PDB file of C-alpha atoms in Angstrom:
ATOM      1  CA  MET A   1     -61.122  52.350 121.821  1.00 60.00           C
ATOM      2  CA  ASP A   2     -59.721  51.763 118.485  1.00 81.00           C
ATOM      3  CA  GLN A   3     -56.577  53.833 118.780  1.00 93.00           C
ATOM      4  CA  THR A   4     -53.073  53.242 117.555  1.00 95.00           C
ATOM      5  CA  TYR A   5     -51.741  54.934 120.494  1.00 95.00           C
ATOM      6  CA  PRO A   6     -51.730  52.258 123.087  1.00 87.00           C
ATOM      7  CA  GLU A   7     -51.232  53.828 126.588  1.00 88.00           C
ATOM      8  CA  ILE A   8     -54.868  54.761 127.354  1.00 92.00           C
ATOM      9  CA  GLU A   9     -56.731  55.025 130.430  1.00 94.00           C
ATOM     10  CA  LEU A  10     -60.332  54.882 129.283  1.00 94.00           C
ATOM     11  CA  ILE A  11     -62.974  56.387 131.495  1.00 94.00           C
ATOM     12  CA  VAL A  12     -66.896  56.430 130.610  1.00 93.00           C
ATOM     13  CA  VAL A  13     -69.036  59.013 132.630  1.00 92.00           C
ATOM     14  CA  ASP A  14     -72.553  58.086 132.376  1.00 88.00           C
ATOM     15  CA  ASP A  15     -74.399  61.406 133.310  1.00 81.00           C
ATOM     16  CA  GLY A  16     -77.719  59.822 134.127  1.00 76.00           C
ATOM     17  CA  SER A  17     -78.424  58.624 130.790  1.00 74.00           C
ATOM     18  CA  THR A  18     -81.336  56.311 129.796  1.00 71.00           C
ATOM     19  CA  ASP A  19     -79.800  54.293 127.063  1.00 75.00           C
ATOM     20  CA  ARG A  20     -78.836  51.279 128.981  1.00 74.00           C
ATOM     21  CA  THR A  21     -75.094  52.548 128.836  1.00 75.00           C
ATOM     22  CA  ALA A  22     -74.001  50.255 131.947  1.00 73.00           C
ATOM     23  CA  GLY A  23     -75.435  47.071 130.224  1.00 75.00           C
ATOM     24  CA  ARG A  24     -73.694  48.093 126.911  1.00 76.00           C
ATOM     25  CA  LEU A  25     -70.337  48.398 128.583  1.00 78.00           C
ATOM     26  CA  ALA A  26     -70.434  45.480 130.966  1.00 75.00           C
ATOM     27  CA  GLY A  27     -68.561  43.301 128.336  1.00 74.00           C
ATOM     28  CA  TYR A  28     -65.443  45.496 128.600  1.00 78.00           C
ATOM     29  CA  GLY A  29     -64.819  44.627 131.892  1.00 78.00           C
ATOM     30  CA  GLU A  30     -61.618  46.181 133.370  1.00 79.00           C
ATOM     31  CA  ARG A  31     -60.626  47.586 130.082  1.00 83.00           C
ATOM     32  CA  ILE A  32     -62.673  50.660 131.131  1.00 88.00           C
ATOM     33  CA  LYS A  33     -63.303  52.712 134.303  1.00 91.00           C
ATOM     34  CA  PHE A  34     -67.066  53.244 134.375  1.00 88.00           C
ATOM     35  CA  ILE A  35     -68.616  56.088 136.501  1.00 89.00           C
ATOM     36  CA  SER A  36     -72.314  56.380 136.922  1.00 82.00           C
ATOM     37  CA  GLU A  37     -74.188  59.253 138.039  1.00 79.00           C
ATOM     38  CA  ALA A  38     -77.696  58.709 139.291  1.00 70.00           C
ATOM     39  CA  GLU A  39     -78.769  61.979 138.006  1.00 79.00           C
ATOM     40  CA  ASN A  40     -78.114  64.280 134.809  1.00 79.00           C
ATOM     41  CA  ARG A  41     -75.791  66.916 136.252  1.00 87.00           C
ATOM     42  CA  GLY A  42     -74.535  68.181 132.579  1.00 90.00           C
ATOM     43  CA  VAL A  43     -71.933  67.920 130.448  1.00 92.00           C
ATOM     44  CA  SER A  44     -69.376  70.054 132.688  1.00 95.00           C
ATOM     45  CA  ALA A  45     -69.896  67.947 135.702  1.00 94.00           C
ATOM     46  CA  ALA A  46     -69.434  64.793 133.692  1.00 94.00           C
ATOM     47  CA  ARG A  47     -66.153  66.000 132.123  1.00 96.00           C
ATOM     48  CA  ASN A  48     -64.972  67.100 135.568  1.00 96.00           C
ATOM     49  CA  ARG A  49     -65.854  63.835 137.083  1.00 95.00           C
ATOM     50  CA  GLY A  50     -63.752  62.050 134.483  1.00 95.00           C
ATOM     51  CA  ILE A  51     -60.705  64.553 134.870  1.00 97.00           C
ATOM     52  CA  ASN A  52     -60.847  63.976 138.814  1.00 96.00           C
ATOM     53  CA  ALA A  53     -60.898  60.236 138.117  1.00 95.00           C
ATOM     54  CA  ALA A  54     -58.017  60.083 135.589  1.00 96.00           C
ATOM     55  CA  GLN A  55     -54.471  59.005 136.545  1.00 95.00           C
ATOM     56  CA  GLY A  56     -52.448  60.295 133.485  1.00 94.00           C
ATOM     57  CA  GLU A  57     -50.558  63.348 132.822  1.00 96.00           C
ATOM     58  CA  TRP A  58     -52.594  63.945 129.667  1.00 97.00           C
ATOM     59  CA  LEU A  59     -56.199  64.219 129.355  1.00 98.00           C
ATOM     60  CA  ALA A  60     -58.609  63.898 126.328  1.00 98.00           C
ATOM     61  CA  PHE A  61     -62.242  64.207 126.003  1.00 97.00           C
ATOM     62  CA  LEU A  62     -64.949  62.487 123.679  1.00 95.00           C
ATOM     63  CA  ASP A  63     -68.410  63.559 123.654  1.00 93.00           C
ATOM     64  CA  SER A  64     -70.981  60.813 122.865  1.00 87.00           C
ATOM     65  CA  ASP A  65     -71.902  62.732 119.787  1.00 90.00           C
ATOM     66  CA  ASP A  66     -68.259  62.649 118.163  1.00 95.00           C
ATOM     67  CA  LEU A  67     -65.827  60.074 116.899  1.00 96.00           C
ATOM     68  CA  TRP A  68     -61.975  59.943 117.026  1.00 97.00           C
ATOM     69  CA  LEU A  69     -60.048  58.819 114.055  1.00 97.00           C
ATOM     70  CA  LYS A  70     -57.603  55.859 114.804  1.00 96.00           C
ATOM     71  CA  GLU A  71     -54.579  57.900 114.814  1.00 97.00           C
ATOM     72  CA  LYS A  72     -55.901  61.065 116.807  1.00 98.00           C
ATOM     73  CA  LEU A  73     -53.925  60.401 120.125  1.00 97.00           C
ATOM     74  CA  TYR A  74     -50.850  59.068 118.420  1.00 97.00           C
ATOM     75  CA  LEU A  75     -50.362  62.217 116.125  1.00 97.00           C
ATOM     76  CA  GLN A  76     -51.296  64.392 119.101  1.00 98.00           C
ATOM     77  CA  MET A  77     -48.929  62.806 121.341  1.00 97.00           C
ATOM     78  CA  GLU A  78     -46.029  63.047 118.706  1.00 96.00           C
ATOM     79  CA  CYS A  79     -46.913  66.614 118.569  1.00 94.00           C
ATOM     80  CA  MET A  80     -46.552  67.206 122.310  1.00 95.00           C
ATOM     81  CA  MET A  81     -43.377  65.202 122.483  1.00 94.00           C
ATOM     82  CA  ALA A  82     -41.747  67.236 119.797  1.00 95.00           C
ATOM     83  CA  ASP A  83     -42.423  70.514 121.715  1.00 93.00           C
ATOM     84  CA  PRO A  84     -42.318  69.931 125.528  1.00 89.00           C
ATOM     85  CA  GLU A  85     -43.247  73.463 126.214  1.00 92.00           C
ATOM     86  CA  THR A  86     -46.767  72.851 124.327  1.00 93.00           C
ATOM     87  CA  LEU A  87     -49.355  71.897 126.941  1.00 97.00           C
ATOM     88  CA  ILE A  88     -52.534  71.816 124.808  1.00 98.00           C
ATOM     89  CA  CYS A  89     -53.402  71.081 121.136  1.00 98.00           C
ATOM     90  CA  TYR A  90     -56.440  70.588 119.107  1.00 98.00           C
ATOM     91  CA  THR A  91     -57.161  69.123 115.659  1.00 98.00           C
ATOM     92  CA  ASP A  92     -59.319  70.051 112.545  1.00 97.00           C
ATOM     93  CA  GLU A  93     -62.716  68.274 112.220  1.00 96.00           C
ATOM     94  CA  ILE A  94     -64.903  66.406 109.793  1.00 96.00           C
ATOM     95  CA  TRP A  95     -68.493  67.593 110.204  1.00 95.00           C
ATOM     96  CA  ILE A  96     -71.764  65.285 109.528  1.00 94.00           C
ATOM     97  CA  ARG A  97     -75.096  66.943 109.698  1.00 91.00           C
ATOM     98  CA  LYS A  98     -77.939  64.338 109.524  1.00 88.00           C
ATOM     99  CA  GLY A  99     -75.699  61.853 107.875  1.00 87.00           C
ATOM    100  CA  VAL A 100     -74.287  64.177 105.296  1.00 93.00           C
ATOM    101  CA  ARG A 101     -70.694  65.568 105.292  1.00 93.00           C
ATOM    102  CA  VAL A 102     -70.815  69.591 105.263  1.00 93.00           C
ATOM    103  CA  ASN A 103     -68.249  72.161 104.789  1.00 90.00           C
ATOM    104  CA  GLN A 104     -67.274  74.345 107.733  1.00 89.00           C
ATOM    105  CA  MET A 105     -67.974  78.085 107.211  1.00 87.00           C
ATOM    106  CA  LYS A 106     -65.099  80.700 106.897  1.00 88.00           C
ATOM    107  CA  LYS A 107     -65.825  81.916 110.469  1.00 89.00           C
ATOM    108  CA  HIS A 108     -64.973  78.531 111.752  1.00 90.00           C
ATOM    109  CA  ARG A 109     -61.356  78.783 110.553  1.00 93.00           C
ATOM    110  CA  LYS A 110     -58.964  77.583 113.159  1.00 96.00           C
ATOM    111  CA  PHE A 111     -55.650  79.093 114.416  1.00 96.00           C
ATOM    112  CA  SER A 112     -52.441  77.975 116.073  1.00 97.00           C
ATOM    113  CA  GLY A 113     -50.488  79.628 118.935  1.00 97.00           C
ATOM    114  CA  LEU A 114     -51.699  82.680 120.786  1.00 97.00           C
ATOM    115  CA  ILE A 115     -55.395  82.637 119.781  1.00 98.00           C
ATOM    116  CA  PHE A 116     -57.345  84.525 122.478  1.00 98.00           C
ATOM    117  CA  GLU A 117     -58.823  87.073 119.819  1.00 97.00           C
ATOM    118  CA  TYR A 118     -59.877  84.132 117.585  1.00 97.00           C
ATOM    119  CA  CYS A 119     -61.789  82.423 120.482  1.00 97.00           C
ATOM    120  CA  LEU A 120     -63.653  85.527 121.425  1.00 97.00           C
ATOM    121  CA  PRO A 121     -66.218  85.702 118.742  1.00 95.00           C
ATOM    122  CA  LEU A 122     -67.058  81.883 118.752  1.00 93.00           C
ATOM    123  CA  CYS A 123     -65.881  78.646 120.153  1.00 94.00           C
ATOM    124  CA  ILE A 124     -63.391  77.334 117.457  1.00 95.00           C
ATOM    125  CA  VAL A 125     -61.874  74.671 119.571  1.00 97.00           C
ATOM    126  CA  SER A 126     -63.919  71.348 119.871  1.00 96.00           C
ATOM    127  CA  PRO A 127     -63.540  69.711 123.376  1.00 97.00           C
ATOM    128  CA  SER A 128     -63.478  66.159 121.524  1.00 97.00           C
ATOM    129  CA  SER A 129     -60.344  67.375 119.608  1.00 98.00           C
ATOM    130  CA  VAL A 130     -58.262  68.534 122.444  1.00 98.00           C
ATOM    131  CA  LEU A 131     -55.382  66.909 124.094  1.00 98.00           C
ATOM    132  CA  ILE A 132     -54.295  69.011 127.361  1.00 98.00           C
ATOM    133  CA  ASN A 133     -51.749  68.501 130.025  1.00 97.00           C
ATOM    134  CA  ARG A 134     -53.152  68.147 133.562  1.00 97.00           C
ATOM    135  CA  GLN A 135     -50.716  70.730 134.713  1.00 95.00           C
ATOM    136  CA  LEU A 136     -52.822  73.376 132.546  1.00 96.00           C
ATOM    137  CA  ILE A 137     -56.073  72.221 134.083  1.00 97.00           C
ATOM    138  CA  ASP A 138     -54.663  72.403 137.580  1.00 96.00           C
ATOM    139  CA  GLU A 139     -53.654  76.041 136.866  1.00 96.00           C
ATOM    140  CA  VAL A 140     -56.767  77.387 135.138  1.00 97.00           C
ATOM    141  CA  GLY A 141     -59.269  75.285 136.593  1.00 97.00           C
ATOM    142  CA  VAL A 142     -61.702  72.708 135.027  1.00 97.00           C
ATOM    143  CA  PHE A 143     -65.050  73.123 133.209  1.00 98.00           C
ATOM    144  CA  ASP A 144     -67.614  75.659 134.963  1.00 97.00           C
ATOM    145  CA  GLU A 145     -70.510  73.465 135.928  1.00 95.00           C
ATOM    146  CA  THR A 146     -72.688  76.611 136.612  1.00 94.00           C
ATOM    147  CA  LEU A 147     -72.828  77.046 132.440  1.00 94.00           C
ATOM    148  CA  GLU A 148     -75.290  75.051 130.932  1.00 91.00           C
ATOM    149  CA  VAL A 149     -73.641  75.354 127.400  1.00 93.00           C
ATOM    150  CA  CYS A 150     -70.627  77.449 126.339  1.00 95.00           C
ATOM    151  CA  GLU A 151     -68.609  75.862 128.979  1.00 96.00           C
ATOM    152  CA  ASP A 152     -65.823  75.005 126.466  1.00 97.00           C
ATOM    153  CA  TYR A 153     -65.832  78.513 125.258  1.00 97.00           C
ATOM    154  CA  ASP A 154     -65.343  79.668 128.969  1.00 98.00           C
ATOM    155  CA  LEU A 155     -62.354  77.137 129.539  1.00 98.00           C
ATOM    156  CA  TRP A 156     -60.479  78.082 126.027  1.00 98.00           C
ATOM    157  CA  LEU A 157     -60.620  81.798 126.742  1.00 98.00           C
ATOM    158  CA  ARG A 158     -58.938  81.082 130.198  1.00 98.00           C
ATOM    159  CA  ILE A 159     -56.390  79.114 128.589  1.00 98.00           C
ATOM    160  CA  SER A 160     -55.726  81.092 125.642  1.00 98.00           C
ATOM    161  CA  ALA A 161     -55.437  84.283 127.486  1.00 97.00           C
ATOM    162  CA  ARG A 162     -52.334  82.758 129.140  1.00 97.00           C
ATOM    163  CA  TYR A 163     -50.930  79.900 126.905  1.00 97.00           C
ATOM    164  CA  PRO A 164     -50.575  79.194 123.189  1.00 97.00           C
ATOM    165  CA  ILE A 165     -53.009  76.433 121.788  1.00 98.00           C
ATOM    166  CA  HIS A 166     -51.310  74.434 118.936  1.00 97.00           C
ATOM    167  CA  PHE A 167     -53.550  73.441 116.086  1.00 98.00           C
ATOM    168  CA  ILE A 168     -53.038  70.357 114.165  1.00 97.00           C
ATOM    169  CA  GLU A 169     -54.410  70.676 110.463  1.00 97.00           C
ATOM    170  CA  THR A 170     -55.181  67.211 109.724  1.00 97.00           C
ATOM    171  CA  PRO A 171     -59.100  66.376 110.625  1.00 97.00           C
ATOM    172  CA  LEU A 172     -58.772  63.744 113.319  1.00 98.00           C
ATOM    173  CA  ILE A 173     -62.322  63.728 114.972  1.00 97.00           C
ATOM    174  CA  VAL A 174     -65.888  63.550 113.375  1.00 97.00           C
ATOM    175  CA  LYS A 175     -68.599  65.668 114.672  1.00 95.00           C
ATOM    176  CA  ARG A 176     -71.995  64.413 114.171  1.00 91.00           C
ATOM    177  CA  GLY A 177     -74.804  67.034 114.505  1.00 81.00           C
ATOM    178  CA  GLY A 178     -78.517  67.614 113.341  1.00 65.00           C
ATOM    179  CA  HIS A 179     -80.316  65.293 115.766  1.00 53.00           C
ATOM    180  CA  GLU A 180     -82.960  66.359 118.142  1.00 56.00           C
ATOM    181  CA  ASP A 181     -81.311  65.554 121.429  1.00 52.00           C
ATOM    182  CA  GLN A 182     -78.246  67.463 120.828  1.00 54.00           C
ATOM    183  CA  LEU A 183     -77.238  69.695 123.660  1.00 55.00           C
ATOM    184  CA  SER A 184     -76.908  72.847 121.411  1.00 54.00           C
ATOM    185  CA  ARG A 185     -80.753  72.599 120.690  1.00 55.00           C
ATOM    186  CA  LYS A 186     -81.742  72.521 124.265  1.00 59.00           C
ATOM    187  CA  TRP A 187     -80.911  76.059 125.096  1.00 55.00           C
ATOM    188  CA  ASN A 188     -82.154  79.077 123.155  1.00 68.00           C
ATOM    189  CA  GLY A 189     -80.237  82.469 123.279  1.00 75.00           C
ATOM    190  CA  GLN A 190     -76.905  80.727 124.037  1.00 87.00           C
ATOM    191  CA  ASP A 191     -75.106  84.149 123.860  1.00 91.00           C
ATOM    192  CA  ARG A 192     -76.198  84.727 127.339  1.00 93.00           C
ATOM    193  CA  PHE A 193     -73.939  81.948 128.442  1.00 95.00           C
ATOM    194  CA  ARG A 194     -71.014  83.571 126.435  1.00 95.00           C
ATOM    195  CA  ILE A 195     -71.775  86.856 128.162  1.00 96.00           C
ATOM    196  CA  ARG A 196     -71.494  85.299 131.532  1.00 96.00           C
ATOM    197  CA  ALA A 197     -68.084  83.705 130.435  1.00 97.00           C
ATOM    198  CA  LEU A 198     -66.816  87.071 129.198  1.00 98.00           C
ATOM    199  CA  VAL A 199     -67.827  88.722 132.397  1.00 97.00           C
ATOM    200  CA  LYS A 200     -65.990  86.132 134.413  1.00 96.00           C
ATOM    201  CA  LEU A 201     -62.913  86.627 132.183  1.00 97.00           C
ATOM    202  CA  LEU A 202     -62.876  90.335 132.780  1.00 97.00           C
ATOM    203  CA  GLU A 203     -63.039  89.942 136.581  1.00 96.00           C
ATOM    204  CA  GLU A 204     -59.718  88.314 136.308  1.00 95.00           C
ATOM    205  CA  ASP A 205     -56.322  90.136 136.919  1.00 94.00           C
ATOM    206  CA  TYR A 206     -54.160  87.742 134.595  1.00 95.00           C
ATOM    207  CA  ILE A 207     -55.631  89.147 131.033  1.00 97.00           C
ATOM    208  CA  SER A 208     -53.465  91.810 129.542  1.00 97.00           C
ATOM    209  CA  PRO A 209     -54.862  95.431 128.958  1.00 97.00           C
ATOM    210  CA  HIS A 210     -54.979  94.584 125.261  1.00 98.00           C
ATOM    211  CA  GLN A 211     -56.899  91.236 126.079  1.00 98.00           C
ATOM    212  CA  ARG A 212     -59.225  93.169 128.234  1.00 98.00           C
ATOM    213  CA  GLU A 213     -59.983  95.600 125.545  1.00 98.00           C
ATOM    214  CA  LEU A 214     -60.720  92.992 123.162  1.00 98.00           C
ATOM    215  CA  ALA A 215     -63.065  91.109 125.563  1.00 98.00           C
ATOM    216  CA  TRP A 216     -64.704  94.388 126.417  1.00 97.00           C
ATOM    217  CA  ARG A 217     -65.631  94.830 122.536  1.00 97.00           C
ATOM    218  CA  GLU A 218     -66.833  91.300 122.131  1.00 97.00           C
ATOM    219  CA  LEU A 219     -69.088  91.767 125.412  1.00 96.00           C
TER     220      LEU A 219
END
């Protein structure tokens, strides 16, 4: 893990892959904690397994498609230490499609603070860009393992309905897409998973009347 922030507990969850992950990681020894699942249980289960195994106060995720820039964690921790009341932040991104850098569309614009209404139309927060305090996960819950996709959309709605999410404008991750085995290509009609997330949210009593109205409109 080539990060300028030194205090990292690195956990790798092999979710039933067939790419010889265990052999590739054997040389790292005790520098990583390796967790192997016999069967593929999905991205939510893999992330949750890592969360449960982690010992630290702060949690960050890195999907296999994505890359962190070297100062990603350092700049995020610097931001968190400057404002102890901030419990979650995310960063801007560099997008690569089939090896070519592409620009994000206007609808993917990112916001900072109380961003609930901006999280409703689409998922603007990338899991690989997030740094989150464990206290927040303990309160709102982990990734929903019943959602094959849009599990991140579901979690950010639960968080943004109650807490501000700080945005760091510097691109600190690289998102690589366009390949055949990408999870987003596996499921057609992904809006049905967004609908399930919205229905779940509307059943909660912690959302405000205004948030409820916005969620109903989106549904």
